[in-house]
Every structure is written in C-alpha cells, then in structure tokens.
Amino acid sequence: MFIGSVPPEVRLLFQDLVRGTGSKEFYIGCSGNFSVDKVIARMGLNVHSNDVSLYSKLVADIVLGTDTALEVTQEELRHVFAIWPETRYKKLIQVMFAMRLSKFAAQKNDYQKTFYEVMMTDAPRYYENTVSKLEKGAFDFSIKSFYFGDFRDFLDLPKKKEGGVGISFPPTYKAGYEKIYDYVEKSFDYERPKYEIFDPKTAEALYGKLLREDQNIFCSDQDFQTLGDYKKGVVRLGSGRHSLYVYSSVKGPQCHYFERSRKEFVNGIDLLASDIVLDRTAKVTVKVCRADQITYFKHLFMSARVNYSAGGDFGLIFFADKKAFGFAAFSKMMSTMEMCYLHSDFVVPSHTTRLSKLVLYLLKAKEVRRLIARKLSHYYEGLRTTVYTDKAVSMKYRGVFELDRRDKGKLMYQCRFNEETLDEAFQQWFRKKKGK
C-alpha cells in the first residue's frame, strides 16, 4: 500500500553519507512513505520532511499532531466513510482506501467490477483492520516539520541553507504523482500544495546547481556524466530494472557499489509427469508457497485467455508422492469475514482424469484450513471464488462447490471446509472418479 519506498541499499548509502556530515538538521525532499525520514530520525537527528502527496501530508499530521481539512467529494465513498468511527487515522485510511480502490474504479471489465464490489462491501472490515495495524507502531518516529509543496522550494529554504543537509529521491518519470493519485485527487477536496511538475529531463542541471551551491544528496535512475565528481554510490537492482545512482556534495566515502543477485527464479519443484496416472495408494501433501511461484506456474499451465495479472497474497501447492500436480492462490483483500477468496486454482497436464476436481476436494480439507488460518491470521469457514462464464453452471466446480450466485457473465461458487484429512479427501475423489 505504502507508495514511495526507497530501496534498502539506497537507505544504507544515505545513512553512511549522513554520518560524515556533522550536521544535525536534515531536509528530506519527496518523503513518500517516510522510509528515509525514519532512518535518519532514528539516528538521533532532526528531520524536516516534504512532499506534495495528500497521503504524505496526512501521515505528517498524525506524527506532528496537526490537522488537514479534508472533504470527501465522491458520493459513493462519502457514504462508505460515513459509518466509519472517528479515530486519529480516519482521514489517512480514507485516502489509503481510495488509493487501493483506484486500480478498479473504472470498472471496465468483470475483473475490475468484481474487485470493486468486494472492496466496497468489505470497507468496514478494511478500516477496522487498518486501524489495528497502524496502532502497532506505524508512526513510532519523529519529524520536526513538514513542508507541503515543491521539493525545489523546500531545499531552497533559508533555514536549510544555514547548515542543513538535503536528501531527495525525486520522481523518475514526469507526472508520476499525478498518474498514481488521479482517482484520489478527484475524490477529495483540500487545500492543494503549490508546485511545478518535475521533469526528470531537467534533473541533471538542477542537481548540478544544488550540489555546487549547498549540501545535498540526490538519488536518480540516470547516470549523469557531468556529475561524476559527486557520484557516491551505484545500486544495481538486477535484470530488467534501472540501476540507481547517488550523488552527494557532503563529505563521505568515495563510492559504494551494491548489486542484487541476478539469478533467475528456480522453483525447485518436481512436477507430476503427464503420463503418470494416480492410483489410490498415492500420498497427497500440501505446502505453502509465495504468490510469485504461483504466477510462474500460471504462465505454464493456465489459458492465455485468463486474466491472472494479480496473483493473490500466497499460494498452496499440492503434491502426489512428492510430485506437484495442483496449485491454488488466495487473496485476503477479496475475502469476507467468513469466506477466504480462492483467486485461482489449476493443475498440470495429466493422463489422470478429473485432476482439477481433486484439487477442489483437497481445498476443503482441514489441513488446508489450518494453513490458510496461519497465513492470513483468520479462521475462515470456507472458500469462495468467481468463474467468468456465460454458461449456467461450471462443470469444474459443480458437485464439489455450491453455486452461490449467478450474475451476468460470471458465477460465484463457494464451499465449507470439512473435517476430512487430505488423504480422506483424496480417497473420496478416487471413489467418485470410479463411480463407487
């Protein structure tokens, strides 16, 4: 959720440079989610923060005890927020909720519509859970002030020039804030900050001027040849990602280099061979896996027509005699208090008939329920999922899950967990398959 995080390698570089300045006053431009501000503040130094985002302003309000007048202008959101109880976090969580909702607010297709509907329905629980999370030390840091405006004006403040050090990681593409926060800006009315949209094409000249005239530290994804004398660090983030360069006019080390591992994803999982036909002696097990591992196998085994751009929060892999044959992913965001949302389920190509049905039987087992409870810290009663089809029923889910609702272009299925073990579920599937 939190936008504006700085990679840990860059934060380490900032820390190292800060130690050599002798200054006590630090001016953090483009604070984002305050990740750099927190690091510097916990070094016992005075931090002055800055940003133009409403999200950052509301975080600063909580830390400083100030208040920003905020009106919800989007009618549907206003009705949702009206029932939320008052807390010191309410305005911030309203913006956080709108930021999450913005990905689906256009409702251009069934996928977006489903997410939008689920989030709106689940809004009270989202508020309650987020308040609980924020109360657990999210704002356990201090800043001395917050400047709501252009970072260029912020770094030009007279007080800053009296010996303060500036640290900034400005946007790497033009109008980045405006694109990300467009829905938020249309949903709230508040006194907006004055600033000019930063164009990274002007960064080299701007950084050069500020580095020559004052004590400043900048991070950029561009290797500026004219600023070679100020280059203090290079962070190589790996294949497909821009390297980051740190420029500084404060005293410090000559240059640091960080390089992330470039090894490709190695799944380390043996798949069930397609010509193997499972018999009733097979030993079935299940393991938790990361969401990116599920996505990896989706590319291999799911239809190209299926939209699986969002992979859920975590996954389960089902094995028969230590060979993986089935996969499932789950989304906490789309879950209700009773039902955990089954984001996707699929199997490897196999000569074993009705293998996809086997995964559904196994998903109802008590071992699966325990794994989900441990992972999501909630004891769900069952599972729910969406099937995008114009047909009256889904032959895949029919007989194992129950049809809960039929909408235009989609079906909602759900099931209750039972007390069967994985082995008992497997045997039940085997008997059904054999017609016994």
GROMACS .gro file of C-alpha atoms in nm:
model
  436
    1MET     CA    1   0.000   0.000   0.000
    2PHE     CA    2   0.264   0.247   0.102
    3ILE     CA    3   0.391   0.432  -0.205
    4GLY     CA    4   0.730   0.597  -0.221
    5SER     CA    5   0.958   0.342  -0.053
    6VAL     CA    6   1.331   0.375  -0.117
    7PRO     CA    7   1.529   0.050  -0.180
    8PRO     CA    8   1.719  -0.065   0.133
    9GLU     CA    9   2.055  -0.039  -0.043
   10VAL     CA   10   1.992   0.330  -0.110
   11ARG     CA   11   1.887   0.388   0.251
   12LEU     CA   12   2.216   0.233   0.364
   13LEU     CA   13   2.405   0.467   0.136
   14PHE     CA   14   2.215   0.767   0.271
   15GLN     CA   15   2.294   0.660   0.627
   16ASP     CA   16   2.663   0.626   0.552
   17LEU     CA   17   2.678   0.970   0.391
   18VAL     CA   18   2.482   1.130   0.675
   19ARG     CA   19   2.729   1.008   0.938
   20GLY     CA   20   3.007   1.213   0.786
   21THR     CA   21   2.828   1.549   0.766
   22GLY     CA   22   2.845   1.668   1.128
   23SER     CA   23   2.505   1.826   1.074
   24LYS     CA   24   2.203   1.780   1.300
   25GLU     CA   25   1.940   1.914   1.058
   26PHE     CA   26   1.823   1.708   0.759
   27TYR     CA   27   1.569   1.811   0.498
   28ILE     CA   28   1.410   1.512   0.322
   29GLY     CA   29   1.254   1.610  -0.009
   30CYS     CA   30   0.987   1.384  -0.164
   31SER     CA   31   0.937   1.192   0.162
   32GLY     CA   32   0.684   0.946   0.016
   33ASN     CA   33   0.613   0.696   0.292
   34PHE     CA   34   0.888   0.844   0.513
   35SER     CA   35   1.122   0.544   0.483
   36VAL     CA   36   1.431   0.769   0.463
   37ASP     CA   37   1.293   1.009   0.724
   38LYS     CA   38   1.255   0.723   0.972
   39VAL     CA   39   1.612   0.602   0.917
   40ILE     CA   40   1.760   0.948   0.970
   41ALA     CA   41   1.536   1.029   1.269
   42ARG     CA   42   1.636   0.706   1.443
   43MET     CA   43   1.998   0.819   1.420
   44GLY     CA   44   1.906   1.091   1.671
   45LEU     CA   45   1.899   1.367   1.408
   46ASN     CA   46   1.640   1.637   1.338
   47VAL     CA   47   1.429   1.558   1.032
   48HIS     CA   48   1.227   1.807   0.829
   49SER     CA   49   1.001   1.632   0.575
   50ASN     CA   50   0.839   1.731   0.248
   51ASP     CA   51   0.604   1.606  -0.022
   52VAL     CA   52   0.313   1.710  -0.241
   53SER     CA   53   0.102   1.397  -0.190
   54LEU     CA   54  -0.208   1.405   0.026
   55TYR     CA   55  -0.112   1.066   0.168
   56SER     CA   56   0.222   1.201   0.298
   57LYS     CA   57   0.055   1.513   0.439
   58LEU     CA   58  -0.189   1.303   0.641
   59VAL     CA   59   0.092   1.084   0.775
   60ALA     CA   60   0.274   1.401   0.882
   61ASP     CA   61  -0.045   1.521   1.054
   62ILE     CA   62  -0.051   1.207   1.269
   63VAL     CA   63   0.318   1.234   1.360
   64LEU     CA   64   0.311   1.610   1.428
   65GLY     CA   65  -0.038   1.632   1.579
   66THR     CA   66  -0.161   1.870   1.309
   67ASP     CA   67  -0.479   1.852   1.102
   68THR     CA   68  -0.564   1.895   0.734
   69ALA     CA   69  -0.919   1.994   0.638
   70LEU     CA   70  -1.045   1.718   0.407
   71GLU     CA   71  -1.379   1.677   0.231
   72VAL     CA   72  -1.487   1.360   0.051
   73THR     CA   73  -1.638   1.466  -0.281
   74GLN     CA   74  -1.702   1.123  -0.435
   75GLU     CA   75  -2.058   1.038  -0.333
   76GLU     CA   76  -2.021   0.660  -0.304
   77LEU     CA   77  -1.706   0.694  -0.096
   78ARG     CA   78  -1.876   0.953   0.125
   79HIS     CA   79  -2.149   0.703   0.213
   80VAL     CA   80  -1.890   0.433   0.287
   81PHE     CA   81  -1.679   0.657   0.509
   82ALA     CA   82  -1.979   0.799   0.697
   83ILE     CA   83  -2.020   0.479   0.900
   84TRP     CA   84  -1.653   0.455   0.996
   85PRO     CA   85  -1.599   0.555   1.361
   86GLU     CA   86  -1.378   0.854   1.429
   87THR     CA   87  -1.010   0.782   1.503
   88ARG     CA   88  -0.691   0.982   1.455
   89TYR     CA   89  -0.624   0.765   1.150
   90LYS     CA   90  -0.959   0.807   0.971
   91LYS     CA   91  -0.854   1.066   0.710
   92LEU     CA   92  -0.538   0.876   0.624
   93ILE     CA   93  -0.722   0.544   0.588
   94GLN     CA   94  -0.983   0.710   0.368
   95VAL     CA   95  -0.705   0.809   0.127
   96MET     CA   96  -0.540   0.467   0.157
   97PHE     CA   97  -0.871   0.301   0.072
   98ALA     CA   98  -0.922   0.529  -0.228
   99MET     CA   99  -0.570   0.452  -0.350
  100ARG     CA  100  -0.641   0.078  -0.338
  101LEU     CA  101  -0.981   0.123  -0.500
  102SER     CA  102  -0.836   0.337  -0.780
  103LYS     CA  103  -0.700   0.027  -0.958
  104PHE     CA  104  -1.054  -0.096  -1.015
  105ALA     CA  105  -1.264   0.223  -1.006
  106ALA     CA  106  -1.302   0.240  -1.384
  107GLN     CA  107  -1.487  -0.097  -1.374
  108LYS     CA  108  -1.406  -0.154  -1.740
  109ASN     CA  109  -1.448  -0.531  -1.721
  110ASP     CA  110  -1.587  -0.805  -1.497
  111TYR     CA  111  -1.250  -0.848  -1.327
  112GLN     CA  112  -1.240  -0.482  -1.218
  113LYS     CA  113  -1.608  -0.483  -1.128
  114THR     CA  114  -1.566  -0.786  -0.901
  115PHE     CA  115  -1.272  -0.634  -0.716
  116TYR     CA  116  -1.454  -0.302  -0.684
  117GLU     CA  117  -1.769  -0.461  -0.543
  118VAL     CA  118  -1.578  -0.677  -0.296
  119MET     CA  119  -1.371  -0.383  -0.170
  120MET     CA  120  -1.674  -0.161  -0.120
  121THR     CA  121  -1.858  -0.435   0.065
  122ASP     CA  122  -1.554  -0.509   0.278
  123ALA     CA  123  -1.476  -0.140   0.356
  124PRO     CA  124  -1.579  -0.152   0.727
  125ARG     CA  125  -1.353  -0.451   0.793
  126TYR     CA  126  -1.070  -0.287   0.597
  127TYR     CA  127  -1.098   0.020   0.820
  128GLU     CA  128  -1.103  -0.182   1.141
  129ASN     CA  129  -0.804  -0.397   1.037
  130THR     CA  130  -0.602  -0.098   0.916
  131VAL     CA  131  -0.658   0.094   1.238
  132SER     CA  132  -0.534  -0.212   1.428
  133LYS     CA  133  -0.221  -0.231   1.212
  134LEU     CA  134  -0.141   0.139   1.236
  135GLU     CA  135  -0.172   0.128   1.615
  136LYS     CA  136   0.115  -0.122   1.627
  137GLY     CA  137   0.396   0.132   1.595
  138ALA     CA  138   0.346   0.251   1.236
  139PHE     CA  139   0.414   0.608   1.345
  140ASP     CA  140   0.679   0.540   1.602
  141PHE     CA  141   0.916   0.803   1.461
  142SER     CA  142   0.953   1.180   1.486
  143ILE     CA  143   0.992   1.470   1.246
  144LYS     CA  144   1.035   1.836   1.333
  145SER     CA  145   0.830   1.984   1.050
  146PHE     CA  146   0.656   1.913   0.720
  147TYR     CA  147   0.665   2.130   0.408
  148PHE     CA  148   0.365   2.071   0.182
  149GLY     CA  149   0.497   2.187  -0.151
  150ASP     CA  150   0.764   2.173  -0.421
  151PHE     CA  151   1.084   1.996  -0.312
  152ARG     CA  152   1.289   2.254  -0.504
  153ASP     CA  153   1.145   2.534  -0.290
  154PHE     CA  154   1.192   2.318   0.019
  155LEU     CA  155   1.564   2.270  -0.048
  156ASP     CA  156   1.597   2.645  -0.100
  157LEU     CA  157   1.458   2.739   0.242
  158PRO     CA  158   1.680   2.986   0.435
  159LYS     CA  159   1.684   2.761   0.745
  160LYS     CA  160   1.801   2.468   0.537
  161LYS     CA  161   2.083   2.676   0.391
  162GLU     CA  162   2.210   2.761   0.739
  163GLY     CA  163   2.385   2.425   0.761
  164GLY     CA  164   2.114   2.169   0.693
  165VAL     CA  165   2.163   1.877   0.454
  166GLY     CA  166   1.909   1.790   0.186
  167ILE     CA  167   1.827   1.432   0.084
  168SER     CA  168   1.593   1.365  -0.210
  169PHE     CA  169   1.480   1.087  -0.442
  170PRO     CA  170   1.260   1.284  -0.686
  171PRO     CA  171   1.023   1.116  -0.935
  172THR     CA  172   1.192   0.921  -1.214
  173TYR     CA  173   0.923   0.997  -1.472
  174LYS     CA  174   0.720   1.307  -1.547
  175ALA     CA  175   0.380   1.350  -1.378
  176GLY     CA  176   0.432   1.028  -1.181
  177TYR     CA  177   0.238   1.156  -0.879
  178GLU     CA  178  -0.048   1.285  -1.093
  179LYS     CA  179  -0.094   0.949  -1.269
  180ILE     CA  180  -0.088   0.744  -0.949
  181TYR     CA  181  -0.315   0.974  -0.749
  182ASP     CA  182  -0.562   1.081  -1.019
  183TYR     CA  183  -0.857   0.899  -0.859
  184VAL     CA  184  -0.766   1.030  -0.513
  185GLU     CA  185  -0.746   1.389  -0.639
  186LYS     CA  186  -1.095   1.357  -0.789
  187SER     CA  187  -1.237   1.206  -0.468
  188PHE     CA  188  -1.122   1.462  -0.211
  189ASP     CA  189  -1.122   1.838  -0.172
  190TYR     CA  190  -0.844   2.001   0.032
  191GLU     CA  191  -0.603   2.293   0.010
  192ARG     CA  192  -0.363   2.166  -0.253
  193PRO     CA  193   0.008   2.247  -0.243
  194LYS     CA  194   0.174   2.474  -0.497
  195TYR     CA  195   0.433   2.305  -0.712
  196GLU     CA  196   0.553   2.262  -1.067
  197ILE     CA  197   0.553   1.915  -1.222
  198PHE     CA  198   0.908   1.783  -1.209
  199ASP     CA  199   1.054   1.673  -1.541
  200PRO     CA  200   1.346   1.426  -1.497
  201LYS     CA  201   1.493   1.567  -1.818
  202THR     CA  202   1.585   1.878  -1.620
  203ALA     CA  203   1.736   1.679  -1.333
  204GLU     CA  204   2.100   1.695  -1.442
  205ALA     CA  205   2.109   2.075  -1.449
  206LEU     CA  206   1.904   2.109  -1.130
  207TYR     CA  207   2.107   1.857  -0.930
  208GLY     CA  208   2.433   2.010  -1.053
  209LYS     CA  209   2.327   2.355  -0.934
  210LEU     CA  210   2.208   2.234  -0.592
  211LEU     CA  211   2.515   2.014  -0.538
  212ARG     CA  212   2.752   2.300  -0.618
  213GLU     CA  213   2.572   2.559  -0.408
  214ASP     CA  214   2.479   2.363  -0.095
  215GLN     CA  215   2.497   2.033   0.095
  216ASN     CA  216   2.263   1.794  -0.083
  217ILE     CA  217   2.227   1.425  -0.160
  218PHE     CA  218   2.020   1.301  -0.455
  219CYS     CA  219   1.922   0.962  -0.593
  220SER     CA  220   1.834   0.910  -0.960
  221ASP     CA  221   1.798   0.629  -1.212
  222GLN     CA  222   2.018   0.826  -1.452
  223ASP     CA  223   2.397   0.816  -1.476
  224PHE     CA  224   2.481   1.184  -1.525
  225GLN     CA  225   2.828   1.218  -1.679
  226THR     CA  226   2.862   1.583  -1.578
  227LEU     CA  227   2.806   1.492  -1.212
  228GLY     CA  228   3.080   1.228  -1.197
  229ASP     CA  229   3.266   1.414  -0.921
  230TYR     CA  230   2.958   1.393  -0.700
  231LYS     CA  231   2.874   1.026  -0.765
  232LYS     CA  232   2.895   0.842  -0.432
  233GLY     CA  233   2.709   0.520  -0.497
  234VAL     CA  234   2.566   0.283  -0.755
  235VAL     CA  235   2.292   0.031  -0.679
  236ARG     CA  236   2.233  -0.233  -0.945
  237LEU     CA  237   1.885  -0.378  -0.887
  238GLY     CA  238   1.916  -0.666  -1.130
  239SER     CA  239   1.784  -0.774  -1.467
  240GLY     CA  240   1.513  -0.559  -1.619
  241ARG     CA  241   1.543  -0.276  -1.366
  242HIS     CA  242   1.721   0.056  -1.385
  243SER     CA  243   2.032   0.098  -1.171
  244LEU     CA  244   2.021   0.379  -0.915
  245TYR     CA  245   2.290   0.645  -0.870
  246VAL     CA  246   2.353   0.852  -0.558
  247TYR     CA  247   2.510   1.197  -0.591
  248SER     CA  248   2.635   1.393  -0.290
  249SER     CA  249   2.816   1.718  -0.211
  250VAL     CA  250   2.878   1.626   0.153
  251LYS     CA  251   3.198   1.470   0.278
  252GLY     CA  252   3.188   1.095   0.266
  253PRO     CA  253   3.325   0.775   0.112
  254GLN     CA  254   3.449   0.781  -0.246
  255CYS     CA  255   3.194   0.538  -0.387
  256HIS     CA  256   2.981   0.241  -0.283
  257TYR     CA  257   2.852  -0.033  -0.511
  258PHE     CA  258   2.561  -0.264  -0.438
  259GLU     CA  259   2.448  -0.540  -0.674
  260ARG     CA  260   2.150  -0.765  -0.621
  261SER     CA  261   2.162  -1.129  -0.717
  262ARG     CA  262   2.076  -1.180  -1.082
  263LYS     CA  263   1.986  -1.548  -1.056
  264GLU     CA  264   1.668  -1.641  -1.230
  265PHE     CA  265   1.371  -1.789  -1.049
  266VAL     CA  266   1.442  -2.151  -0.966
  267ASN     CA  267   1.129  -2.325  -0.849
  268GLY     CA  268   1.298  -2.637  -0.712
  269ILE     CA  269   0.972  -2.827  -0.755
  270ASP     CA  270   0.934  -3.159  -0.936
  271LEU     CA  271   0.616  -3.177  -1.142
  272LEU     CA  272   0.399  -3.481  -1.189
  273ALA     CA  273   0.478  -3.632  -1.528
  274SER     CA  274   0.187  -3.611  -1.771
  275ASP     CA  275   0.190  -3.987  -1.841
  276ILE     CA  276   0.157  -4.081  -1.472
  277VAL     CA  277  -0.191  -4.192  -1.371
  278LEU     CA  278  -0.257  -4.158  -0.997
  279ASP     CA  279  -0.383  -4.465  -0.813
  280ARG     CA  280  -0.535  -4.478  -0.466
  281THR     CA  281  -0.201  -4.555  -0.299
  282ALA     CA  282  -0.059  -4.211  -0.378
  283LYS     CA  283   0.045  -3.998  -0.080
  284VAL     CA  284  -0.102  -3.647  -0.107
  285THR     CA  285   0.059  -3.350   0.072
  286VAL     CA  286   0.036  -2.970   0.055
  287LYS     CA  287   0.283  -2.684   0.107
  288VAL     CA  288   0.255  -2.306   0.128
  289CYS     CA  289   0.436  -2.108  -0.142
  290ARG     CA  290   0.485  -1.746  -0.244
  291ALA     CA  291   0.247  -1.569  -0.481
  292ASP     CA  292   0.521  -1.523  -0.741
  293GLN     CA  293   0.572  -1.900  -0.755
  294ILE     CA  294   0.204  -1.947  -0.835
  295THR     CA  295   0.234  -1.681  -1.107
  296TYR     CA  296   0.533  -1.867  -1.251
  297PHE     CA  297   0.328  -2.184  -1.294
  298LYS     CA  298   0.023  -1.994  -1.418
  299HIS     CA  299   0.225  -1.885  -1.718
  300LEU     CA  300   0.293  -2.251  -1.788
  301PHE     CA  301  -0.042  -2.413  -1.725
  302MET     CA  302  -0.326  -2.160  -1.737
  303SER     CA  303  -0.501  -2.044  -2.051
  304ALA     CA  304  -0.365  -1.729  -2.212
  305ARG     CA  305  -0.725  -1.601  -2.216
  306VAL     CA  306  -0.735  -1.592  -1.836
  307ASN     CA  307  -0.653  -1.260  -1.667
  308TYR     CA  308  -0.413  -1.353  -1.388
  309SER     CA  309  -0.216  -1.028  -1.361
  310ALA     CA  310  -0.283  -1.018  -0.987
  311GLY     CA  311  -0.164  -1.336  -0.822
  312GLY     CA  312  -0.317  -1.316  -0.476
  313ASP     CA  313  -0.128  -1.299  -0.146
  314PHE     CA  314   0.009  -1.653  -0.124
  315GLY     CA  315  -0.042  -1.997  -0.268
  316LEU     CA  316  -0.062  -2.368  -0.198
  317ILE     CA  317   0.098  -2.645  -0.399
  318PHE     CA  318  -0.045  -2.998  -0.387
  319PHE     CA  319   0.183  -3.300  -0.429
  320ALA     CA  320   0.124  -3.668  -0.503
  321ASP     CA  321   0.421  -3.879  -0.395
  322LYS     CA  322   0.627  -3.554  -0.379
  323LYS     CA  323   0.540  -3.456  -0.736
  324ALA     CA  324   0.348  -3.128  -0.777
  325PHE     CA  325   0.021  -3.154  -0.967
  326GLY     CA  326  -0.210  -2.879  -0.835
  327PHE     CA  327  -0.187  -2.510  -0.745
  328ALA     CA  328  -0.412  -2.256  -0.571
  329ALA     CA  329  -0.378  -1.887  -0.485
  330PHE     CA  330  -0.569  -1.685  -0.222
  331SER     CA  331  -0.650  -1.316  -0.180
  332LYS     CA  332  -0.711  -1.164   0.162
  333MET     CA  333  -0.835  -0.838   0.012
  334MET     CA  334  -1.123  -1.015  -0.164
  335SER     CA  335  -1.211  -1.237   0.131
  336THR     CA  336  -1.507  -1.180   0.362
  337MET     CA  337  -1.519  -1.245   0.734
  338GLU     CA  338  -1.650  -1.598   0.665
  339MET     CA  339  -1.508  -1.691   0.328
  340CYS     CA  340  -1.148  -1.684   0.207
  341TYR     CA  341  -1.126  -1.586  -0.158
  342LEU     CA  342  -0.982  -1.851  -0.388
  343HIS     CA  343  -0.812  -1.638  -0.650
  344SER     CA  344  -0.724  -1.925  -0.885
  345ASP     CA  345  -0.671  -2.299  -0.899
  346PHE     CA  346  -0.521  -2.512  -1.176
  347VAL     CA  347  -0.337  -2.836  -1.244
  348VAL     CA  348  -0.058  -2.969  -1.463
  349PRO     CA  349  -0.146  -3.151  -1.789
  350SER     CA  350  -0.203  -3.515  -1.697
  351HIS     CA  351  -0.341  -3.851  -1.812
  352THR     CA  352  -0.515  -3.864  -1.473
  353THR     CA  353  -0.876  -3.775  -1.543
  354ARG     CA  354  -1.063  -3.514  -1.335
  355LEU     CA  355  -0.742  -3.393  -1.174
  356SER     CA  356  -0.881  -3.041  -1.139
  357LYS     CA  357  -1.167  -3.187  -0.932
  358LEU     CA  358  -0.911  -3.344  -0.699
  359VAL     CA  359  -0.770  -3.001  -0.613
  360LEU     CA  360  -1.122  -2.884  -0.520
  361TYR     CA  361  -1.175  -3.181  -0.288
  362LEU     CA  362  -0.837  -3.119  -0.123
  363LEU     CA  363  -0.907  -2.748  -0.076
  364LYS     CA  364  -1.189  -2.837   0.164
  365ALA     CA  365  -0.962  -3.049   0.389
  366LYS     CA  366  -0.880  -2.946   0.745
  367GLU     CA  367  -0.505  -2.923   0.676
  368VAL     CA  368  -0.575  -2.657   0.413
  369ARG     CA  369  -0.794  -2.464   0.654
  370ARG     CA  370  -0.516  -2.461   0.913
  371LEU     CA  371  -0.256  -2.341   0.661
  372ILE     CA  372  -0.481  -2.056   0.547
  373ALA     CA  373  -0.556  -1.958   0.907
  374ARG     CA  374  -0.186  -1.943   0.993
  375LYS     CA  375  -0.102  -1.742   0.682
  376LEU     CA  376  -0.386  -1.490   0.699
  377SER     CA  377  -0.436  -1.489   1.078
  378HIS     CA  378  -0.806  -1.558   1.044
  379TYR     CA  379  -1.009  -1.876   1.082
  380TYR     CA  380  -1.236  -1.886   0.776
  381GLU     CA  381  -1.543  -2.104   0.741
  382GLY     CA  382  -1.487  -2.183   0.376
  383LEU     CA  383  -1.381  -2.065   0.031
  384ARG     CA  384  -1.543  -1.854  -0.239
  385THR     CA  385  -1.439  -1.796  -0.598
  386THR     CA  386  -1.555  -1.639  -0.925
  387VAL     CA  387  -1.599  -1.816  -1.258
  388TYR     CA  388  -1.621  -1.584  -1.559
  389THR     CA  389  -1.862  -1.753  -1.799
  390ASP     CA  390  -2.197  -1.703  -1.968
  391LYS     CA  391  -2.291  -2.065  -1.900
  392ALA     CA  392  -2.547  -2.160  -1.636
  393VAL     CA  393  -2.301  -2.372  -1.435
  394SER     CA  394  -1.933  -2.455  -1.417
  395MET     CA  395  -1.873  -2.825  -1.476
  396LYS     CA  396  -1.540  -2.795  -1.296
  397TYR     CA  397  -1.688  -2.672  -0.965
  398ARG     CA  398  -2.024  -2.844  -0.990
  399GLY     CA  399  -2.068  -3.119  -0.731
  400VAL     CA  400  -1.780  -3.005  -0.508
  401PHE     CA  401  -1.853  -2.633  -0.459
  402GLU     CA  402  -2.201  -2.482  -0.437
  403LEU     CA  403  -2.335  -2.218  -0.674
  404ASP     CA  404  -2.394  -1.912  -0.455
  405ARG     CA  405  -2.489  -1.651  -0.711
  406ARG     CA  406  -2.534  -1.614  -1.085
  407ASP     CA  407  -2.462  -1.269  -1.232
  408LYS     CA  408  -2.424  -1.156  -1.590
  409GLY     CA  409  -2.105  -1.307  -1.726
  410LYS     CA  410  -1.998  -1.473  -1.403
  411LEU     CA  411  -2.083  -1.731  -1.139
  412MET     CA  412  -1.997  -1.718  -0.770
  413TYR     CA  413  -1.914  -2.055  -0.611
  414GLN     CA  414  -1.836  -2.136  -0.250
  415CYS     CA  415  -1.773  -2.431  -0.020
  416ARG     CA  416  -1.742  -2.503   0.351
  417PHE     CA  417  -1.431  -2.658   0.499
  418ASN     CA  418  -1.485  -3.005   0.642
  419GLU     CA  419  -1.306  -3.228   0.892
  420GLU     CA  420  -1.164  -3.464   0.633
  421THR     CA  421  -0.788  -3.509   0.608
  422LEU     CA  422  -0.609  -3.473   0.278
  423ASP     CA  423  -0.591  -3.850   0.247
  424GLU     CA  424  -0.964  -3.889   0.316
  425ALA     CA  425  -1.044  -3.620   0.059
  426PHE     CA  426  -0.819  -3.795  -0.192
  427GLN     CA  427  -0.993  -4.129  -0.135
  428GLN     CA  428  -1.334  -3.965  -0.171
  429TRP     CA  429  -1.229  -3.813  -0.504
  430PHE     CA  430  -1.095  -4.150  -0.617
  431ARG     CA  431  -1.423  -4.326  -0.533
  432LYS     CA  432  -1.628  -4.058  -0.714
  433LYS     CA  433  -1.399  -4.084  -1.018
  434LYS     CA  434  -1.450  -4.459  -1.028
  435GLY     CA  435  -1.825  -4.419  -0.979
  436LYS     CA  436  -1.830  -4.604  -0.648
   0.00000   0.00000   0.00000
